[in-house]
Each structure stands twice: as structure tokens, then as C-alpha cells.
Coordinates of C-alpha atoms in Angstrom, one line a residue:
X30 CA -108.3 202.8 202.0
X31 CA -105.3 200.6 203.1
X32 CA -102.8 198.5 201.3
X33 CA -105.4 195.6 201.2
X34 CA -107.9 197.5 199.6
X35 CA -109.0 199.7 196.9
X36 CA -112.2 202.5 196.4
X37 CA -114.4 201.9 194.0
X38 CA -117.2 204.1 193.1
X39 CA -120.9 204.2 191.9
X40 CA -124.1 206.4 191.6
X41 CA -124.4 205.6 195.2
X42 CA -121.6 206.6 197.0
X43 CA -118.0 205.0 197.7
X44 CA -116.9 201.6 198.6
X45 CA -113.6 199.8 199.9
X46 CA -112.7 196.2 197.9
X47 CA -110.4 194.2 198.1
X48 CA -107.6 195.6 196.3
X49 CA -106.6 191.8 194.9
X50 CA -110.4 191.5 193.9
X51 CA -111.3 192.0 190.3
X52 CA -115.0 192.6 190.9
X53 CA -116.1 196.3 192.3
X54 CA -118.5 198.3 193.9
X55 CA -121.5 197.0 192.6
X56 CA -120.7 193.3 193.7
X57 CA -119.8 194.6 196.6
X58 CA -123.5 196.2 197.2
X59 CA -125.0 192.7 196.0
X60 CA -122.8 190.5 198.6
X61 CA -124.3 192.9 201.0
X62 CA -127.5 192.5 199.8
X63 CA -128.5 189.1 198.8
X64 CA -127.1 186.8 201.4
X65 CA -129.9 183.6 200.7
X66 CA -128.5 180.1 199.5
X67 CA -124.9 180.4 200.5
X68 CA -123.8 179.5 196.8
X69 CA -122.3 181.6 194.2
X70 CA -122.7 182.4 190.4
X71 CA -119.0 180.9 190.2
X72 CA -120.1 177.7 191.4
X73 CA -122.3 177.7 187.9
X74 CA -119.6 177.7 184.9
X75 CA -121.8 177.4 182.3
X76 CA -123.5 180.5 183.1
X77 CA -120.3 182.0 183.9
X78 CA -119.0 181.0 180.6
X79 CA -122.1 182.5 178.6
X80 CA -121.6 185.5 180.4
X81 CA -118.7 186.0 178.7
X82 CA -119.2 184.8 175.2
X83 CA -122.3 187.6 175.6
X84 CA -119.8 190.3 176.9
X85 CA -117.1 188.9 173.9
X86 CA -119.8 188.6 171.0
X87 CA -120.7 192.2 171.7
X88 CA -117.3 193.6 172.0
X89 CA -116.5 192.0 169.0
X90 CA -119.6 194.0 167.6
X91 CA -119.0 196.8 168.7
X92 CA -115.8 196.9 167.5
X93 CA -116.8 196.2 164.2
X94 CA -119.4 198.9 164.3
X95 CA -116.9 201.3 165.0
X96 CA -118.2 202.4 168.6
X97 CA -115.2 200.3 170.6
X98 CA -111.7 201.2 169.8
X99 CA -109.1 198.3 169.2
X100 CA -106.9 198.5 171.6
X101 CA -110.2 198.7 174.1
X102 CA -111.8 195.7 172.3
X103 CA -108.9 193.6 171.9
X104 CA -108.3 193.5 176.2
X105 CA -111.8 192.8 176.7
X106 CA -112.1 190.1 173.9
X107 CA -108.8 188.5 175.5
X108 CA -110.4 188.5 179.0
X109 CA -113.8 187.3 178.1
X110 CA -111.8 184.2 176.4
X111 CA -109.6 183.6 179.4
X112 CA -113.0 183.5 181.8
X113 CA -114.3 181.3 179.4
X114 CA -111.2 178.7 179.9
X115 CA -112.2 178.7 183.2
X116 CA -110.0 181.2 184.7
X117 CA -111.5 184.2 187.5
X118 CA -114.4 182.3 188.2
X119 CA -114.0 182.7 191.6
X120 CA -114.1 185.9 191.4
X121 CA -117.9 185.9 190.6
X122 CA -119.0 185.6 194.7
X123 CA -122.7 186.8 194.3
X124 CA -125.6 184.5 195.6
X125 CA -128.3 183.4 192.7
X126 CA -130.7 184.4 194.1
X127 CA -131.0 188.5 193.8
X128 CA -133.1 191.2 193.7
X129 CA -132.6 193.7 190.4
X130 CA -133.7 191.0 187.4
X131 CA -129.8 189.9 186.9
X132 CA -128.4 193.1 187.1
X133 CA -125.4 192.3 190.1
X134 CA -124.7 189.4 187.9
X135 CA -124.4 191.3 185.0
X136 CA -122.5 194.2 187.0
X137 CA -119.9 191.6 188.3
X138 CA -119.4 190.2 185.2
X139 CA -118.4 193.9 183.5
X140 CA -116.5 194.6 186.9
X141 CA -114.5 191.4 186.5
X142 CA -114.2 191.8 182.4
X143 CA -112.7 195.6 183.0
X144 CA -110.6 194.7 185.6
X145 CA -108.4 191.8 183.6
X146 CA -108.7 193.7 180.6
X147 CA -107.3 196.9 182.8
X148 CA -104.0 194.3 184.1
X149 CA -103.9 193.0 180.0
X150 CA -104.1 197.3 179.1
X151 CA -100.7 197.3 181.6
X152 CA -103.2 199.8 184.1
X153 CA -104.5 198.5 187.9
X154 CA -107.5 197.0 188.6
X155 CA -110.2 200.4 189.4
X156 CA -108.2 202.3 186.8
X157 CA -111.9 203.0 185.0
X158 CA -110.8 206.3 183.4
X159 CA -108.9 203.9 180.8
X160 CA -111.7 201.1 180.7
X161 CA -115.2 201.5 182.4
X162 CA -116.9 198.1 183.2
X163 CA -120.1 200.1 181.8
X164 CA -119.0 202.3 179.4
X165 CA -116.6 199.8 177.5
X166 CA -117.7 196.5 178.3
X167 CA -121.5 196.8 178.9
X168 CA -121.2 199.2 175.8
X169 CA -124.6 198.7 173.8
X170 CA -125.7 196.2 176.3
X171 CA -128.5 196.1 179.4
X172 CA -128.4 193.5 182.1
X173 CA -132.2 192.9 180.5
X174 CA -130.9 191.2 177.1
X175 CA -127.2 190.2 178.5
X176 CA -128.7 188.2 181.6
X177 CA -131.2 186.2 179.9
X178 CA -129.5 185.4 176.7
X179 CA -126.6 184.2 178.7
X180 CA -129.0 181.9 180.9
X181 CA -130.3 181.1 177.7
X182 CA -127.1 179.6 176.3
X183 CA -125.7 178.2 180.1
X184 CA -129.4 176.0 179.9
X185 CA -128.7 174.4 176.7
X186 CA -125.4 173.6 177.6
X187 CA -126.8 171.9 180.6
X188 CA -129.6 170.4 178.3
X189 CA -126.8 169.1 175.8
X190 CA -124.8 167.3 178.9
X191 CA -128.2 166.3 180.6
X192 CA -128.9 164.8 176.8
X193 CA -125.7 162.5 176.6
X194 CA -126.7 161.3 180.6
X195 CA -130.2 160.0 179.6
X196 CA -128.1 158.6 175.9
X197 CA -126.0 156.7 178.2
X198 CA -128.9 155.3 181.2
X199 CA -130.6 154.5 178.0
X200 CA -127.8 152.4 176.8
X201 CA -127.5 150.5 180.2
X202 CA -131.3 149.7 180.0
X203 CA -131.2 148.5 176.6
X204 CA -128.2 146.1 177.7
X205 CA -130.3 145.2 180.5
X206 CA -133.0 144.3 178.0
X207 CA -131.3 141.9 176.1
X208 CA -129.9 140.0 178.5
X209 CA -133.2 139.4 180.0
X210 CA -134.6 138.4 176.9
X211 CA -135.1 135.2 177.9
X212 CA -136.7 135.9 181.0
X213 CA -140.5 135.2 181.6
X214 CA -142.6 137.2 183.8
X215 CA -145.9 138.3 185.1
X216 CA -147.1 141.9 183.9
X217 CA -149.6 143.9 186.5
X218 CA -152.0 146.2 186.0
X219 CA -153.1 148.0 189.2
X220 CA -150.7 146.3 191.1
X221 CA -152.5 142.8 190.0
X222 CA -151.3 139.9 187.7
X223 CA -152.2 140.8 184.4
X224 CA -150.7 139.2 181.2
X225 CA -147.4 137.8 180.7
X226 CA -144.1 139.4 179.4
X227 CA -140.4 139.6 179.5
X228 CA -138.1 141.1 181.7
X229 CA -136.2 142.3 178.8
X230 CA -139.3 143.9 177.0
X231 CA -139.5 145.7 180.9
X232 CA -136.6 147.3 180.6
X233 CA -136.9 147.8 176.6
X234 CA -140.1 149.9 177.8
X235 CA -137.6 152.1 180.4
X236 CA -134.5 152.8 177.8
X237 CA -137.6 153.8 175.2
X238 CA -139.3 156.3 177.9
X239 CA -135.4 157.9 178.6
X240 CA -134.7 158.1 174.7
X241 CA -138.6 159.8 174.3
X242 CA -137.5 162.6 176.8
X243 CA -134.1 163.1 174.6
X244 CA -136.3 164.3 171.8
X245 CA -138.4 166.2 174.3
X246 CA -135.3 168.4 175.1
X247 CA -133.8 168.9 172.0
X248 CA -136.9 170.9 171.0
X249 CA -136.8 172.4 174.4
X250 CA -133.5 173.5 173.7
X251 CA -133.9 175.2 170.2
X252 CA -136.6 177.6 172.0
X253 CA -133.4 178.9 174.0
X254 CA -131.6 179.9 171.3
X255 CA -133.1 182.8 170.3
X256 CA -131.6 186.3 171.6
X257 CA -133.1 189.4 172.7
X258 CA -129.3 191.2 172.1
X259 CA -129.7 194.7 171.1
X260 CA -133.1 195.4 172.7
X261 CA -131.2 196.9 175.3
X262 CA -134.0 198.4 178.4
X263 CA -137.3 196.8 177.0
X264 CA -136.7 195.6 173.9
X265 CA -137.1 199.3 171.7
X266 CA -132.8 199.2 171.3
X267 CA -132.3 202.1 172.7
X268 CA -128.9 203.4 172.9
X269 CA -128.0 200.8 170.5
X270 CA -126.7 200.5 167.3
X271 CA -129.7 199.2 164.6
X272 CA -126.9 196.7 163.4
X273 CA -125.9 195.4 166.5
X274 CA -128.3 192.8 167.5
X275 CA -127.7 190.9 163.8
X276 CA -124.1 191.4 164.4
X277 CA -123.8 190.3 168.5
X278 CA -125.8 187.4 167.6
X279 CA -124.0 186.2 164.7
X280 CA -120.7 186.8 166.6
X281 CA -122.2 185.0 170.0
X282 CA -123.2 181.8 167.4
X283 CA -119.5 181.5 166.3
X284 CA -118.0 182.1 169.6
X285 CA -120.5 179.3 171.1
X286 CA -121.4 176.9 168.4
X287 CA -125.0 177.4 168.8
X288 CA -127.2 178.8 166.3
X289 CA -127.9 182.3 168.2
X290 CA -130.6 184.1 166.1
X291 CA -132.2 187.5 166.7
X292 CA -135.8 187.6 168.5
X293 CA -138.3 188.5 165.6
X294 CA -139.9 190.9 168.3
X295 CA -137.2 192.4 171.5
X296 CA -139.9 193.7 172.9
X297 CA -141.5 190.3 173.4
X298 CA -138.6 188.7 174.0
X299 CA -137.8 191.0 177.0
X300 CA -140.4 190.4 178.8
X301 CA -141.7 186.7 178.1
X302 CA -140.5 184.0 180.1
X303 CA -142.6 181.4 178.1
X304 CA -139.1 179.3 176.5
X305 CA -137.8 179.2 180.3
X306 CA -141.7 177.8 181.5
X307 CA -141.5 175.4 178.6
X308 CA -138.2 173.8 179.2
X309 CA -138.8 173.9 182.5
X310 CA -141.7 171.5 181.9
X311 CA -139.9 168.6 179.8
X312 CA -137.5 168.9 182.9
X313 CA -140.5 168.0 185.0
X314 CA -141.0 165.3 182.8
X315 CA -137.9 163.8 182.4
X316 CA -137.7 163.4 186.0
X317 CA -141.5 162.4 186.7
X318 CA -140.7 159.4 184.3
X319 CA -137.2 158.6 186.0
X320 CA -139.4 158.7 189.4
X321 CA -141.4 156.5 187.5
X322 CA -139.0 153.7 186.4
X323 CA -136.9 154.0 189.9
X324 CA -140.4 153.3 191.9
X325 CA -141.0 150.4 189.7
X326 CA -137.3 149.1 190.5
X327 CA -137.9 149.8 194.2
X328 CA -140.8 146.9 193.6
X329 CA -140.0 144.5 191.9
X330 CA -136.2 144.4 194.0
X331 CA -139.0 144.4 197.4
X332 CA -138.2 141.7 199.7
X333 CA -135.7 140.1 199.2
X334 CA -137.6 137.4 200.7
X335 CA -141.2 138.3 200.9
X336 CA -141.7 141.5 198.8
X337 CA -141.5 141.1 194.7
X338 CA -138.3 139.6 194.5
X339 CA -137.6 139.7 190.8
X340 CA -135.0 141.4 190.8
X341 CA -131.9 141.8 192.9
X342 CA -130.3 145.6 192.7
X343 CA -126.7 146.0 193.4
X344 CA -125.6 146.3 197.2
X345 CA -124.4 149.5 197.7
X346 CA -124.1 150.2 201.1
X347 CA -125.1 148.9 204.5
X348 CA -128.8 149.5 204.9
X349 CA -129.5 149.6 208.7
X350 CA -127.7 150.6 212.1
X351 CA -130.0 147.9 214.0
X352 CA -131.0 145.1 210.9
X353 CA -128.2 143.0 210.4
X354 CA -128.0 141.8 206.6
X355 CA -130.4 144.8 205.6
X356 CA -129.7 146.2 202.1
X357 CA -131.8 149.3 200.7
X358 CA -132.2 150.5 196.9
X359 CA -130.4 153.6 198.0
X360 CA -129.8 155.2 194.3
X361 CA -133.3 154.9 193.1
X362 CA -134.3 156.3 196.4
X363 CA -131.8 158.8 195.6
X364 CA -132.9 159.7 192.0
X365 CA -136.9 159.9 193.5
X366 CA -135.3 162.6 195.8
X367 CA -134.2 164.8 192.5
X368 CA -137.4 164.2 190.8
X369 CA -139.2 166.0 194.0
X370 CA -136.9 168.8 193.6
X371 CA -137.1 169.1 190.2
X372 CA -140.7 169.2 190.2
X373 CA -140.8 171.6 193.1
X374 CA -138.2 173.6 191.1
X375 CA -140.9 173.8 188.0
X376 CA -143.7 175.2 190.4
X377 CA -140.6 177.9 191.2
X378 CA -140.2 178.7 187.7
X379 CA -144.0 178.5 186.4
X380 CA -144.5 181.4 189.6
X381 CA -141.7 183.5 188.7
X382 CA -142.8 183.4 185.1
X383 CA -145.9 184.3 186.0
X384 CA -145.3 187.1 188.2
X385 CA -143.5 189.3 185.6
X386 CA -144.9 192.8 184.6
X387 CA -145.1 194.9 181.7
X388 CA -141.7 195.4 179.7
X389 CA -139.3 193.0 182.1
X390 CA -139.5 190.0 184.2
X391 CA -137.5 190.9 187.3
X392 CA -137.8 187.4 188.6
X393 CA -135.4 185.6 186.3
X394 CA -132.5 184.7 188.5
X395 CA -134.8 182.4 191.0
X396 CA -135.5 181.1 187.1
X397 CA -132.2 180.9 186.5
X398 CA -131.1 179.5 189.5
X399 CA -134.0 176.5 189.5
X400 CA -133.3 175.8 186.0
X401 CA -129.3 175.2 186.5
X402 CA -130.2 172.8 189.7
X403 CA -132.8 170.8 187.6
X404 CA -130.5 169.9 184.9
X405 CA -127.3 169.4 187.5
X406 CA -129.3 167.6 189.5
X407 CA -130.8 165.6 187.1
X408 CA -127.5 164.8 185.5
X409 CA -126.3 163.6 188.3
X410 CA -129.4 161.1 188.8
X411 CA -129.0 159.4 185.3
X412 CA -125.0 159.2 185.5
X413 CA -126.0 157.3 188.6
X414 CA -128.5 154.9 187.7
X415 CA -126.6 154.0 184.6
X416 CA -122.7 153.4 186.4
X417 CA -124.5 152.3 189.8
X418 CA -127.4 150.8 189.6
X419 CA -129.0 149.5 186.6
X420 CA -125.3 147.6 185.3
X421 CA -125.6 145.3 188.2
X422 CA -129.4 144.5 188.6
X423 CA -129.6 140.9 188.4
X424 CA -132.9 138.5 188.1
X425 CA -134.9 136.3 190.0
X426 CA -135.3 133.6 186.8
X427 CA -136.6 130.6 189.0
X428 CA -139.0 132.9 191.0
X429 CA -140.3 134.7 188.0
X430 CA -140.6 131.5 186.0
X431 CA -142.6 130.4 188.9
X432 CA -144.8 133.1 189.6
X433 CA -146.1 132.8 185.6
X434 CA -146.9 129.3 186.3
X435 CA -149.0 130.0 189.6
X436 CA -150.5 133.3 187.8
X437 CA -153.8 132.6 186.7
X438 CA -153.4 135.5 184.5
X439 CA -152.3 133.2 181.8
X440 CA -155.4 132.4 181.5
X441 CA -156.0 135.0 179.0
X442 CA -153.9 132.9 176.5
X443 CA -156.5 130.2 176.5
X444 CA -160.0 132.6 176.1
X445 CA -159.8 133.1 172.4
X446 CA -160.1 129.2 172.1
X447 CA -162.3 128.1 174.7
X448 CA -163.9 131.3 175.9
X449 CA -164.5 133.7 178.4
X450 CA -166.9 131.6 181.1
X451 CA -164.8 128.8 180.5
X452 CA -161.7 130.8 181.1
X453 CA -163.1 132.6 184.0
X454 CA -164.0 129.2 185.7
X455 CA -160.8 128.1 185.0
X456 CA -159.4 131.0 186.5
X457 CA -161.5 131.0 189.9
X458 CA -161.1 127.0 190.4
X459 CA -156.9 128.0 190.4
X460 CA -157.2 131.1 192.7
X461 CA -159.0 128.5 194.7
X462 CA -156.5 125.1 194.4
X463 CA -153.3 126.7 193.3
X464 CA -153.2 124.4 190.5
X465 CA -151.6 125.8 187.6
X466 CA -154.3 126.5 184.6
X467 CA -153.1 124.6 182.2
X468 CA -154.3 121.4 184.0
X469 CA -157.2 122.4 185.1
X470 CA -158.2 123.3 181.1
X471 CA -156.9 119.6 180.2
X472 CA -158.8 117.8 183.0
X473 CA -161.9 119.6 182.1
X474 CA -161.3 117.8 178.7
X475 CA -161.4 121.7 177.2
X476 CA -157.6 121.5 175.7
X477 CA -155.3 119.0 174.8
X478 CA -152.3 118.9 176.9
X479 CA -151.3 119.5 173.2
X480 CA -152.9 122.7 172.5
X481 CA -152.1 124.0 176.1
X482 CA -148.4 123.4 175.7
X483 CA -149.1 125.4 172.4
X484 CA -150.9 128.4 174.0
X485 CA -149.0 128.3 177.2
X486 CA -145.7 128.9 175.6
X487 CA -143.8 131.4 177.3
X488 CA -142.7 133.2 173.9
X489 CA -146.5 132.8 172.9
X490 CA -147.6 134.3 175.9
X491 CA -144.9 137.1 176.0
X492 CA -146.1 138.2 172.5
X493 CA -142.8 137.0 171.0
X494 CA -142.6 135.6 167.4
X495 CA -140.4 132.9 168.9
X496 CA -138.5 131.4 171.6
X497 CA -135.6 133.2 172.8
X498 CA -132.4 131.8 173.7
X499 CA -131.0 131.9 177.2
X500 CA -128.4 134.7 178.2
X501 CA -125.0 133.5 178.7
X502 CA -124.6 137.1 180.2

């Protein structure tokens, strides 16, 4: 030992730390061990944060059980508070991904818990004898129902912020979709002219599939909210008091604001990973369908000059070292990126899940880990496409005004009245001439320039009631 560091102590033998470091031995053995992504917890503050509402909720019941002195209970309750400001998070170094089902993140959470509540106590950090990271603050506790319930509660604070993103790209959509109102288009099916529509009712159809996957999460997130605290090992409670799940829980529900309720069966809920497998799903989702609506933004901006061309996405940034002039649809191409991951990261979690045996799934923090990089991630994509991207899409009026009027898909309009061999006709005769439909029917003497004017009618056509004044936007 020198003046720099400190010897802490487990089952294993002796270890120098940093004596200015408030984790111990047993993060030390885990930054020895687990050396994979080059992150750390820390860098996660919502699990960091649930850590310590776990580690305060069952102080708090402990104490009132009578099993955790006052003085003990008040010192950790003070530094699980202060953690969960924000403070010491650095001091949680360990990588993600780990071997032991959670337990180096549990162990560096008590470590770091004692060691303030040691300096609040007036002792030094490694002063156990007075507070022991296992004894006082992992009192009544295993890593197996701390660790997941506090990834638990870190993944619906994720959901809830992942939530208000998709809220707001939704909002962005739907003000795209009024101020396109007006604008007529060509629909496609299979890449091919199909019917016509509205550029509004286009991106109508986008801020509806982003509000969809909102629901999709909220019931996602109500899964997560149910605790396995007090089944201690595997879920029997041993070492535990029989009061002490009801009480953690209800104490972990006021310290967090979510409705924490008891697992009807801790065994189960030790070793089941299916809540993490089916959030993990509508995550997959959410960003399959913002894959989705980004390709479909990618091809209708396509050109400019001899791709789609409907719509003209906001220049961001240069788009080639040798193509002067050469702008690319950089953030949808950024937010297809995330969706790869995010799907990749669902294959992660479906394995993991899988691969647990008997009483304990030892694979949650890759779980963990892939779940807390979805939502960021994710978050990150919809804060981006709804402040730099969709805002400042613009349309192609005259072009898509035009293409309705070459499409012979408009043709559809007229079969009801004339038929479908006459309307097929119609339709080869303008694929051949490029003459617009309408005047083909009227010199065939099948409509009335009347009754085409009538069918042809771009609200008519677009399914809309009525005609729909221009933008001024």
C-alpha cells in the first residue's frame, strides 16, 4: 500500500485501489476481467440511477423492518440520493458487458454506496468494519433481483424519453401533412403508378405509423415494471425478510414514480427473460418502420434531376469529394443505420434470452447493454429526423402535378363509368402516345369533357370530400 492507494479485501484474496476511489475490490477484479466495448456502466445514468433507487428502496426497508439500524440506514439513503442527482457516477468504470449475470455491477454499486455513506458516517473510504458494502447495503438483496429490477426501471425510463422523441417526429410529420394538403400526387404499388393521392395524406400515413409504435411501447413498458425484489438467489427469498419484497417495492415506486409491483411468482421472475424479449421486439419495430418511412424519403427526394424528384430534403452537408453540387439524404441514411443496429441488437437479446438455464439467466448484461443502445440510439434518430430533416422537406408541386397528369393510373377514376376494357384501352393507347387519359376518353366520345373534368378532379381522385386550398406555408 502507498499513499495513493488503499487494500481492500474479498473471499479471494487482497487488492490495492485507488485510495481516492470509492469502488473496491470487487470492481477492481471486474476491470481486470471484462475489458470488451471500452464503455462503462457510468456512461448509462439511468441504470446508474435505478441502481440506486433499488439500493435506497431496500435500505429504506430494511430499516423499517428493523434489520438496518438508523444511523446505518440514514448514510446509505443519503448516498443513494446523491448518486441519483448525478453525483459519483464516474466512479462506476466497469464495461457492460460481464461475466457473473450483473454481479460486478451490483458489487460496484454497494462498493460505491458504502464508501460515501462511510465519508457521510465521518469514517474513510474501506472502513467496512463500520459499513460493509454487503452486509449493510446489499442487506436482504442478491445481484439476481437488484440487477434486473434496476434494468428494469433504467429501460422504461429510456422507453418514456424514446416515447416523447417519436411524440415530437410525429408532430413534425403531421405539420408536414397539412401543408401539403394541397399537393397532388401519384401513389405506387410495387414501385409502379397506382392511384392518386396527396402528399399530405403521405406524410399523414408516417406521423400515424410513429404514433402506433407509442402505444406499442407503453404496453412494452408496463411489462417492466414488475419486480422480482426479495427473491433474493432464485426466487425462494432466502435470507430475506417475508415482508420485504411488498415493502422494497412499494418504497422503490415512491422513490421512482413508477408503479413497482411485486412478481406474483420470484421464482419465475428470476429466471424469465420474456418482458426483456418482448420489449425488445416493439423496439425492432419501431425502428423497422422508421427504416421504412426514411427509405421512402430517400425515393421520392431521388434525383434531383432524374430520380423521383418530389420532394426536396434539406441540404445538410456537402455530399461528394469529387461531384461538385452533390447533396445526399445524409440523416435518413443515418436513422437506416440505427434501425440495422437495433435489429441486430434484438437478435442479441432474443439469444441471450434464450440461452438462460434453470433458476437464473446469466446473460442479462449483453441484455442490458443492447437494450440501453436501442432506445439511445433510437432517440437519437427521431430527435433527428424531426429538428433536421423532416422541418425542411419541401415539394416538387409542378413535377408532381405533372406526373398525375401523364399517369395513366388515373385511369382507375373513369372504370366505374365506362368500364374495365374501355379503361384498359384507354390506358394502353396513353402508355403508347403520352396523351393524358382524359382526352383520349373524350375523343373516343366515351365521356364528356364534362364528366371527365368531374372524375378527374384532383380532390375526387385523392379520395378527398373536397378541394383543398393551397398552403401559404
Amino acid at each position: 500500500m502507498t499513499d495513493d492507494t488503499r487494500i481492500d479485501s474479498d473471499s479471494l484474496g487482497s487488492l490495492s485501489v485507488p485510495r481516492d476511489a470509492y469502488w473496491g475490490v470487487h470492481t477492481a477484479r471486474a476491470l481486470e476481467n471484462f475489458t470488451v466495448t471500452g464503455d462503462a456502466i457510468g456512461n448509462y445514468p439511468a441504470l446508474i440511477g435505478s441502481l440506486a433507487a433499488v439500493k435506497q428502496a431496500a435500505c429504506r426497508a430494511n430499516r423499517e423492518l428493523g434489520v438496518l439500524d438508523a444511523r446505518r440506514a440514514d448514510a446509505i439513503d443519503r448516498a443513494c440520493a446523491e448518486i441519483r442527482d448525478g453525483r459519483l457516477h464516474d466512479q462506476f468504470p466497469i464495461d457492460p458487458i460481464q461475466g457473473g449475470a450483473g454481479t460486478s455491477t451490483n458489487m460496484n454499486a454497494n462498493e460505491v454506496i458504502a464508501n460515501r455513506a462511510l465519508e457521510i458516517l465521518g469514517f474513510e473510504r474501506g472502513h467496512y468494519a463500520e459499513l460493509d458494502p454487503l452486509d449493510h447495503v446489499n442487506l436482504g438483496q442478491s445481484t439476481n433481483d437488484v440487477y434486473p429490477t434496476a434494468v428494469n426501471l433504467a429501460v422504461v425510463q429510456h422507453i418514456r424519453k424514446l416515447s416523447a422523441a417519436l411524440a415530437g417526429l410525429a408532430d413534425a410529420f403531421d405539420a408536414k401533412s397539412v401543408e401539403f394538403a394541397d399537393v397532388i400526387k401519384m401513389g405506387r404499388t410495387q414501385l409502379q403508378d397506382a392511384v392518386p393521392m396527396t402528399l399530405g395524406q403521405e406524410f399523414a400515413t408516417f406521423a400515424v405509423m410513429v404514433r402506433e409504435d407509442c402505444q406499442r411501447l407503453d404496453e412494452g413498458r408496463a411489462l417492466l415494471c414488475e419486480s422480482n425484489l426479495g427473491g433474493t438467489a432464485i426466487g425462494t427469498g432466502i435470507n430475506g425478510h417475508p415482508r420485504y419484497s411488498a415493502l422494497a417495492c412499494a418504497h422503490l415506486s415512491e422513490i421512482t414514480g413508477e408503479t413497482v409491483t411485486p412478481a406474483e411468482n420470484l421464482i419465475e421472475a428470476t429466471q424469465d427473460a420474456g418482458a426483456f424479449v418482448q420489449v425488445s421486439g416493439i423496439l425492432k419495430r419501431v425502428a423497422v418502420k422508421l427504416s421504412k418511412t426514411c427509405n421512402d424519403l430517400r425515393l421520392m427526394s431521388s434525383g434531383p434531376a432524374t430520380g423521383f424528384g418530389e420532394i426536396r430534403l434539406p441540404a445538410r452537408q456537402a455530399g461528394s469529394s469529387i461531384m461538385p453540387g452533390k447533396v445526399n439524404p445524409v440523416i435518413p441514411e443515418l436513422v437506416n443505420q440505427i434501425a440495422f443496429e437495433a435489429i441486430g441488437n434484438d437478435l442479441t437479446v432474443t439469444m441471450a434470452a434464450e440461452a438462460g438455464q434453470l433458476q437464473l439467466n446469466a446473460f442479462e448484461p449483453i441484455i442490458a447493454y443492447s437494450l440501453l443502445k436501442t432506445t439511445t440510439h433510437l432517440i437519437a434518430a427521431a430527435d433527428a429526423l424531426a429538428t433536421r430533416c423532416v422541418p425542411g422537406i419541401t415539394a416538387n408541386r409542378d413535377h408532381l402535378e405533372a406526373g398525375v397528369r401523364r399517369s395513366v393510373g388515373i385511369v382507375t377514376a373513369l372504370a366505374p363509368r365506362i368500364g374495365y376494357a374501355a379503361s384498359a384501352a384507354i390506358a394502353k393507347q396513353a402508355l403508347v402516345t403520352g396523351r393524358y387519359v382524359g382526352d383520349i376518353a373524350t375523343e373516343l366520345g366515351l365521356l364528356s369533357p364534362e364528366a371527365v373534368a368531374e372524375l378527374l378532379a384532383p380532390h375526387r381522385l385523392a379520395g378527398l370530400a373536397a378541394p383543398v386550398e393551397p398552403s401559404s406555408a
